[in-house]
Amino acid sequence: MVVHDLSRPRAPRLPRWLGRPGFHVFLTGLLMVLGFMLAHRLSERSGRDQLSALSTERLELYASNLAAELGRHASLPSLLAIAPTLQTLMQAPGDEAARRAASQMMARVNVRAGTHQIFVATPQGEVLAASETLTPPPRLAEAVAQGRVHFFAADPSTGSTDFYLLHPLRQGGVTGGVIVVRFNLAPLEATWVDLGLRSQGERILVADEQDVVIMSSVQAWKYAVLDHADPSRRKALEASARYPQAVGRDLELPVTLEVHQGQQVSLTLPGASRPRPMLAQQRQILPLGLRLVALSDLSEVRQRAQYAAWGGAAFGASIGLLVLYLSSRRRALRQLTQAQAALRQAHGQLEQLVDSRTAELRQTNEALKTQIAQRLKTESELLQASKLAVLGQMSAGLSHEVNQPLTALRALARNSIRLLETGRADAVAANLQIMDDMVERMSRITRQLKSFARKADEAVTGAVPLLDSVRNALVLLDHRSRPMGLQTDIDIPEGLQVRAESNRLEQVLVNLFGNAMDAMETESIRRLRVKASADDAGRVLVRVQDSGPGVPEADLPHLFEPFFTTKPAGEGLGLGLVISAKIIHEFGGTLRAERLPDGEGMSFEFDLAVAPAEAADV
């Protein structure tokens, strides 16, 4: 019989459990699991956020680069639309000579601009003239009918994506044709492919409004469907003739993707046997109807998360071993402190690297924005530069015009001093009157120069007296007209006002008068005629005619092409008539050139709107 001593207290169960080795093993294992899960989750979230931020910056850079590449030639169709050669073609579409002239002009512009093709077609898609032989894209007639200004189409011969810019050609308010500028996006796509080969962690896709990939850094995904296409939809896509080959496989990407946080998807890369986790983000390019999708590989993030998880498990094991082995507390704390310091250093280095890369991307983006702004300023600066170039060409003659009166003023002043000494007051008065006339002449020249050199406000137009503008332009060229004995015949009604801007209108007249004087330099008869007449429709026709030899017939179609000049090398840039034609076009008119009958010279004419008498030029 066993007798228990009830007076002896029992040991508590918790201290007994704490004292068992199995409890410490269980506690160590539990701490390892918790550390593993927590570190894995935190590291994966941090790495994913950093990858998302970096991918967002790159996505904006790719979008800006694509928009800049597509907008580089945006103004070329509208500039070509005002070319006299194309206007002649629209007036006679069936004229073979007009087609041939238009094709030759577009071939020259195509080479200078660096585009792929330029052609003019009817609204039904029939090509009238082109820079080279081509087959119009199937979507051309559809795009013209829908009033589009651009669209994408695939090149059936190469499989690359082409971008088309459209601008209607109207005659009498009716669209008689469309001018199309085509350039190939293969160089930009090749850059993305090269980037994808060098950086295996990021892939770029560009999808159209049908969610079909038209550009990709992975060639195997070209013309694949982003989401899922059932047989009926796939059949409709292939029948649309938008793509040069059968529509590729389904990528099974979500229809809506977040821009900043992104969404995790699984994709099987070409040549891989199993799908890989990817972070998908998109950027909508609304004006073009495109979706720019960036796919970032999450394998490296997960690998770092696994490393961090094992570190967390080790941290938990360290705590368990700390409890189990109190004697090694100091050493365990030291090791833990060292591990935390190393982790903070690695984290700091990673943040510094991300900050430096982000700063580089931001600087690149700002540089792209600056380049776009500079392109927009080029046109207005070119007008002012042309005006200053004319002033530079006139500087020698104007210097002579000012030096002669100054010399005469000095002589008259000295003569007046002597006359005063002899008491001849009447002769002194005559000298002072002559001096006053000379000063007034120099003042008139300098005032006109100052007004001509002022940079005009292109957005401001008003009522401009046409006769005053003609006289001001002749004053600026007086140093050339008087020595050559120029005869001027001005037939402009007094009080006739036109809708224009005075400074820019005088720039056009100076260019036309200067060209006429250059043409008559070697002629025996030098006559300049300026005529203006108003019609019942409220328009004023201005003609500038000279008695020079005229421009050869072969050069007439090229007069309004950039950088074309008939002057000797070093005496002209070939921009004066181009800029003058653009200024007249902005005033609502057209500048034309023709040879006078029997070789009697050249005639340049343009039309402007009649301004009301009560309107004032600002």
mmCIF file of C-alpha atoms in Angstrom, residues 336-562:
data_model
loop_
_atom_site.group_PDB
_atom_site.id
_atom_site.type_symbol
_atom_site.label_atom_id
_atom_site.label_comp_id
_atom_site.label_asym_id
_atom_site.label_seq_id
_atom_site.Cartn_x
_atom_site.Cartn_y
_atom_site.Cartn_z
ATOM 1 C CA LEU A 336 21.788 39.021 -34.221
ATOM 2 C CA THR A 337 23.004 42.642 -34.115
ATOM 3 C CA GLN A 338 25.500 41.926 -36.888
ATOM 4 C CA ALA A 339 22.814 40.269 -39.012
ATOM 5 C CA GLN A 340 20.464 43.248 -38.569
ATOM 6 C CA ALA A 341 23.229 45.706 -39.475
ATOM 7 C CA ALA A 342 24.015 43.742 -42.622
ATOM 8 C CA LEU A 343 20.341 43.670 -43.527
ATOM 9 C CA ARG A 344 19.991 47.448 -43.004
ATOM 10 C CA GLN A 345 23.114 48.098 -45.094
ATOM 11 C CA ALA A 346 21.800 45.945 -47.917
ATOM 12 C CA HIS A 347 18.435 47.658 -47.690
ATOM 13 C CA GLY A 348 20.090 51.107 -47.734
ATOM 14 C CA GLN A 349 22.199 50.190 -50.746
ATOM 15 C CA LEU A 350 19.127 48.918 -52.556
ATOM 16 C CA GLU A 351 17.203 52.132 -51.818
ATOM 17 C CA GLN A 352 20.161 54.236 -52.969
ATOM 18 C CA LEU A 353 20.331 52.258 -56.215
ATOM 19 C CA VAL A 354 16.604 52.667 -56.795
ATOM 20 C CA ASP A 355 16.826 56.420 -56.077
ATOM 21 C CA SER A 356 19.715 56.873 -58.509
ATOM 22 C CA ARG A 357 17.926 54.943 -61.243
ATOM 23 C CA THR A 358 14.738 56.916 -60.625
ATOM 24 C CA ALA A 359 16.648 60.213 -60.861
ATOM 25 C CA GLU A 360 18.209 59.141 -64.161
ATOM 26 C CA LEU A 361 14.808 58.220 -65.583
ATOM 27 C CA ARG A 362 13.334 61.531 -64.409
ATOM 28 C CA GLN A 363 16.173 63.496 -66.042
ATOM 29 C CA THR A 364 15.667 61.564 -69.284
ATOM 30 C CA ASN A 365 11.944 62.304 -69.178
ATOM 31 C CA GLU A 366 12.581 66.021 -68.613
ATOM 32 C CA ALA A 367 15.044 66.040 -71.517
ATOM 33 C CA LEU A 368 12.403 64.497 -73.785
ATOM 34 C CA LYS A 369 9.860 67.118 -72.716
ATOM 35 C CA THR A 370 12.408 69.877 -73.394
ATOM 36 C CA GLN A 371 13.082 68.522 -76.887
ATOM 37 C CA ILE A 372 9.361 68.471 -77.660
ATOM 38 C CA ALA A 373 8.985 72.078 -76.467
ATOM 39 C CA GLN A 374 12.007 73.138 -78.545
ATOM 40 C CA ARG A 375 10.474 71.585 -81.668
ATOM 41 C CA LEU A 376 7.313 73.609 -81.099
ATOM 42 C CA LYS A 377 9.387 76.820 -80.850
ATOM 43 C CA THR A 378 11.401 76.087 -84.012
ATOM 44 C CA GLU A 379 8.751 77.355 -86.418
ATOM 45 C CA SER A 380 8.334 80.794 -84.817
ATOM 46 C CA GLU A 381 12.100 81.185 -84.334
ATOM 47 C CA LEU A 382 12.665 80.334 -88.017
ATOM 48 C CA LEU A 383 10.412 83.227 -89.069
ATOM 49 C CA GLN A 384 12.345 85.690 -86.885
ATOM 50 C CA ALA A 385 15.684 84.253 -88.069
ATOM 51 C CA SER A 386 14.670 84.771 -91.703
ATOM 52 C CA LYS A 387 13.774 88.386 -90.927
ATOM 53 C CA LEU A 388 17.102 88.997 -89.210
ATOM 54 C CA ALA A 389 18.883 87.342 -92.160
ATOM 55 C CA VAL A 390 17.249 89.901 -94.490
ATOM 56 C CA LEU A 391 18.395 92.705 -92.171
ATOM 57 C CA GLY A 392 21.910 91.270 -92.250
ATOM 58 C CA GLN A 393 21.917 91.260 -96.055
ATOM 59 C CA MET A 394 20.774 94.903 -96.074
ATOM 60 C CA SER A 395 23.282 96.042 -93.438
ATOM 61 C CA ALA A 396 25.991 97.155 -95.885
ATOM 62 C CA GLY A 397 23.621 99.264 -97.974
ATOM 63 C CA LEU A 398 21.943 100.751 -94.925
ATOM 64 C CA SER A 399 25.334 101.676 -93.485
ATOM 65 C CA HIS A 400 26.069 103.578 -96.699
ATOM 66 C CA GLU A 401 22.643 105.235 -96.481
ATOM 67 C CA VAL A 402 23.412 106.512 -92.976
ATOM 68 C CA ASN A 403 27.092 107.423 -93.515
ATOM 69 C CA GLN A 404 26.368 109.693 -96.507
ATOM 70 C CA PRO A 405 23.920 111.963 -94.600
ATOM 71 C CA LEU A 406 26.275 112.033 -91.599
ATOM 72 C CA THR A 407 29.136 113.206 -93.807
ATOM 73 C CA ALA A 408 26.907 115.831 -95.401
ATOM 74 C CA LEU A 409 25.662 116.957 -91.963
ATOM 75 C CA ARG A 410 29.225 117.444 -90.750
ATOM 76 C CA ALA A 411 30.125 119.472 -93.844
ATOM 77 C CA LEU A 412 26.980 121.600 -93.605
ATOM 78 C CA ALA A 413 27.560 122.209 -89.885
ATOM 79 C CA ARG A 414 31.106 123.470 -90.489
ATOM 80 C CA ASN A 415 29.906 125.592 -93.403
ATOM 81 C CA SER A 416 27.163 127.087 -91.207
ATOM 82 C CA ILE A 417 29.752 128.100 -88.603
ATOM 83 C CA ARG A 418 31.715 130.018 -91.231
ATOM 84 C CA LEU A 419 28.536 131.597 -92.625
ATOM 85 C CA LEU A 420 27.560 132.772 -89.141
ATOM 86 C CA GLU A 421 30.945 134.369 -88.767
ATOM 87 C CA THR A 422 30.338 136.336 -91.995
ATOM 88 C CA GLY A 423 26.769 137.203 -91.013
ATOM 89 C CA ARG A 424 25.022 135.314 -93.839
ATOM 90 C CA ALA A 425 21.929 134.222 -91.892
ATOM 91 C CA ASP A 426 19.890 133.298 -94.994
ATOM 92 C CA ALA A 427 22.515 130.780 -96.131
ATOM 93 C CA VAL A 428 22.679 129.357 -92.579
ATOM 94 C CA ALA A 429 18.878 128.863 -92.602
ATOM 95 C CA ALA A 430 19.086 127.054 -95.938
ATOM 96 C CA ASN A 431 21.803 124.770 -94.562
ATOM 97 C CA LEU A 432 19.729 124.045 -91.428
ATOM 98 C CA GLN A 433 16.724 123.120 -93.569
ATOM 99 C CA ILE A 434 18.851 120.688 -95.581
ATOM 100 C CA MET A 435 20.206 119.220 -92.333
ATOM 101 C CA ASP A 436 16.664 118.808 -90.963
ATOM 102 C CA ASP A 437 15.581 116.921 -94.115
ATOM 103 C CA MET A 438 18.573 114.569 -93.823
ATOM 104 C CA VAL A 439 17.883 113.884 -90.135
ATOM 105 C CA GLU A 440 14.227 113.152 -90.931
ATOM 106 C CA ARG A 441 15.277 110.696 -93.648
ATOM 107 C CA MET A 442 17.647 108.847 -91.308
ATOM 108 C CA SER A 443 14.957 108.808 -88.596
ATOM 109 C CA ARG A 444 12.448 107.320 -91.042
ATOM 110 C CA ILE A 445 14.898 104.553 -92.026
ATOM 111 C CA THR A 446 15.766 103.668 -88.414
ATOM 112 C CA ARG A 447 12.094 103.666 -87.357
ATOM 113 C CA GLN A 448 11.232 101.293 -90.182
ATOM 114 C CA LEU A 449 14.183 99.034 -89.333
ATOM 115 C CA LYS A 450 13.104 98.886 -85.686
ATOM 116 C CA SER A 451 9.529 98.033 -86.667
ATOM 117 C CA PHE A 452 10.688 95.383 -89.161
ATOM 118 C CA ALA A 453 13.035 93.699 -86.665
ATOM 119 C CA ARG A 454 10.320 93.474 -83.977
ATOM 120 C CA LYS A 455 9.127 89.914 -83.389
ATOM 121 C CA ALA A 456 5.503 89.750 -84.472
ATOM 122 C CA ASP A 457 2.699 88.177 -82.495
ATOM 123 C CA GLU A 458 1.397 85.443 -84.791
ATOM 124 C CA ALA A 459 -1.929 85.188 -82.982
ATOM 125 C CA VAL A 460 -2.855 88.898 -83.509
ATOM 126 C CA THR A 461 -4.295 90.097 -86.816
ATOM 127 C CA GLY A 462 -6.221 93.210 -87.713
ATOM 128 C CA ALA A 463 -6.808 95.806 -90.399
ATOM 129 C CA VAL A 464 -3.533 96.730 -92.125
ATOM 130 C CA PRO A 465 -3.296 99.545 -94.750
ATOM 131 C CA LEU A 466 -1.848 97.728 -97.757
ATOM 132 C CA LEU A 467 -0.320 100.841 -99.344
ATOM 133 C CA ASP A 468 1.539 101.744 -96.119
ATOM 134 C CA SER A 469 2.999 98.213 -95.891
ATOM 135 C CA VAL A 470 4.240 98.432 -99.503
ATOM 136 C CA ARG A 471 5.844 101.840 -98.883
ATOM 137 C CA ASN A 472 7.501 100.624 -95.653
ATOM 138 C CA ALA A 473 8.979 97.639 -97.467
ATOM 139 C CA LEU A 474 10.327 99.910 -100.227
ATOM 140 C CA VAL A 475 11.891 102.193 -97.600
ATOM 141 C CA LEU A 476 13.831 99.224 -96.209
ATOM 142 C CA LEU A 477 15.094 98.414 -99.716
ATOM 143 C CA ASP A 478 15.710 102.029 -100.760
ATOM 144 C CA HIS A 479 19.485 101.568 -100.457
ATOM 145 C CA ARG A 480 19.263 98.958 -103.248
ATOM 146 C CA SER A 481 16.556 100.480 -105.451
ATOM 147 C CA ARG A 482 18.097 103.974 -105.872
ATOM 148 C CA PRO A 483 21.597 102.874 -107.062
ATOM 149 C CA MET A 484 20.122 100.463 -109.604
ATOM 150 C CA GLY A 485 17.659 103.063 -110.947
ATOM 151 C CA LEU A 486 14.589 100.978 -110.123
ATOM 152 C CA GLN A 487 11.295 102.178 -111.589
ATOM 153 C CA THR A 488 8.343 101.469 -109.310
ATOM 154 C CA ASP A 489 4.728 101.346 -110.491
ATOM 155 C CA ILE A 490 2.354 101.119 -107.515
ATOM 156 C CA ASP A 491 -1.340 100.721 -108.310
ATOM 157 C CA ILE A 492 -3.052 100.337 -104.911
ATOM 158 C CA PRO A 493 -6.203 102.256 -103.939
ATOM 159 C CA GLU A 494 -5.844 104.644 -101.018
ATOM 160 C CA GLY A 495 -7.489 103.395 -97.826
ATOM 161 C CA LEU A 496 -7.526 99.710 -98.896
ATOM 162 C CA GLN A 497 -7.077 97.584 -95.764
ATOM 163 C CA VAL A 498 -6.484 93.816 -95.535
ATOM 164 C CA ARG A 499 -6.842 91.324 -92.690
ATOM 165 C CA ALA A 500 -3.228 90.531 -91.660
ATOM 166 C CA GLU A 501 -0.462 91.405 -89.192
ATOM 167 C CA SER A 502 1.575 94.386 -90.396
ATOM 168 C CA ASN A 503 5.045 93.190 -89.374
ATOM 169 C CA ARG A 504 4.719 89.771 -90.994
ATOM 170 C CA LEU A 505 3.033 91.217 -94.106
ATOM 171 C CA GLU A 506 6.003 93.592 -94.549
ATOM 172 C CA GLN A 507 8.338 90.572 -94.195
ATOM 173 C CA VAL A 508 6.556 88.891 -97.141
ATOM 174 C CA LEU A 509 6.758 92.071 -99.261
ATOM 175 C CA VAL A 510 10.472 92.569 -98.441
ATOM 176 C CA ASN A 511 11.188 88.965 -99.542
ATOM 177 C CA LEU A 512 9.265 89.399 -102.819
ATOM 178 C CA PHE A 513 10.758 92.872 -103.589
ATOM 179 C CA GLY A 514 14.286 91.662 -102.733
ATOM 180 C CA ASN A 515 13.937 88.627 -105.031
ATOM 181 C CA ALA A 516 12.673 90.883 -107.814
ATOM 182 C CA MET A 517 15.681 93.220 -107.432
ATOM 183 C CA ASP A 518 18.061 90.235 -107.513
ATOM 184 C CA ALA A 519 16.424 89.029 -110.735
ATOM 185 C CA MET A 520 16.725 92.497 -112.411
ATOM 186 C CA GLU A 521 20.339 93.123 -111.344
ATOM 187 C CA THR A 522 21.772 92.518 -114.847
ATOM 188 C CA GLU A 523 18.790 93.819 -116.887
ATOM 189 C CA SER A 524 18.766 97.134 -118.737
ATOM 190 C CA ILE A 525 15.114 97.847 -117.870
ATOM 191 C CA ARG A 526 14.402 97.533 -114.165
ATOM 192 C CA ARG A 527 10.732 97.992 -113.405
ATOM 193 C CA LEU A 528 8.813 96.788 -110.336
ATOM 194 C CA ARG A 529 5.005 96.756 -110.484
ATOM 195 C CA VAL A 530 2.780 96.322 -107.433
ATOM 196 C CA LYS A 531 -0.950 96.084 -108.108
ATOM 197 C CA ALA A 532 -3.904 95.321 -105.850
ATOM 198 C CA SER A 533 -7.596 94.929 -106.671
ATOM 199 C CA ALA A 534 -10.597 93.917 -104.572
ATOM 200 C CA ASP A 535 -13.438 91.702 -105.822
ATOM 201 C CA ASP A 536 -17.069 91.355 -104.788
ATOM 202 C CA ALA A 537 -16.307 88.335 -102.577
ATOM 203 C CA GLY A 538 -14.364 90.466 -100.085
ATOM 204 C CA ARG A 539 -10.886 89.357 -101.254
ATOM 205 C CA VAL A 540 -7.886 91.449 -102.372
ATOM 206 C CA LEU A 541 -5.535 90.113 -105.063
ATOM 207 C CA VAL A 542 -1.977 91.517 -104.744
ATOM 208 C CA ARG A 543 0.470 91.112 -107.660
ATOM 209 C CA VAL A 544 4.233 91.771 -107.546
ATOM 210 C CA GLN A 545 5.775 91.777 -111.074
ATOM 211 C CA ASP A 546 9.325 92.431 -112.263
ATOM 212 C CA SER A 547 11.049 92.853 -115.632
ATOM 213 C CA GLY A 548 13.720 90.233 -115.015
ATOM 214 C CA PRO A 549 14.482 87.121 -117.103
ATOM 215 C CA GLY A 550 12.068 84.976 -115.064
ATOM 216 C CA VAL A 551 12.497 81.548 -113.501
ATOM 217 C CA PRO A 552 12.971 78.588 -115.891
ATOM 218 C CA GLU A 553 9.888 76.432 -116.422
ATOM 219 C CA ALA A 554 11.659 73.415 -114.931
ATOM 220 C CA ASP A 555 12.238 75.282 -111.637
ATOM 221 C CA LEU A 556 8.695 76.656 -111.194
ATOM 222 C CA PRO A 557 7.279 73.541 -109.445
ATOM 223 C CA HIS A 558 10.147 73.662 -106.882
ATOM 224 C CA LEU A 559 9.997 77.351 -105.876
ATOM 225 C CA PHE A 560 8.056 76.687 -102.671
ATOM 226 C CA GLU A 561 10.059 73.648 -101.575
ATOM 227 C CA PRO A 562 12.337 74.104 -98.529
#
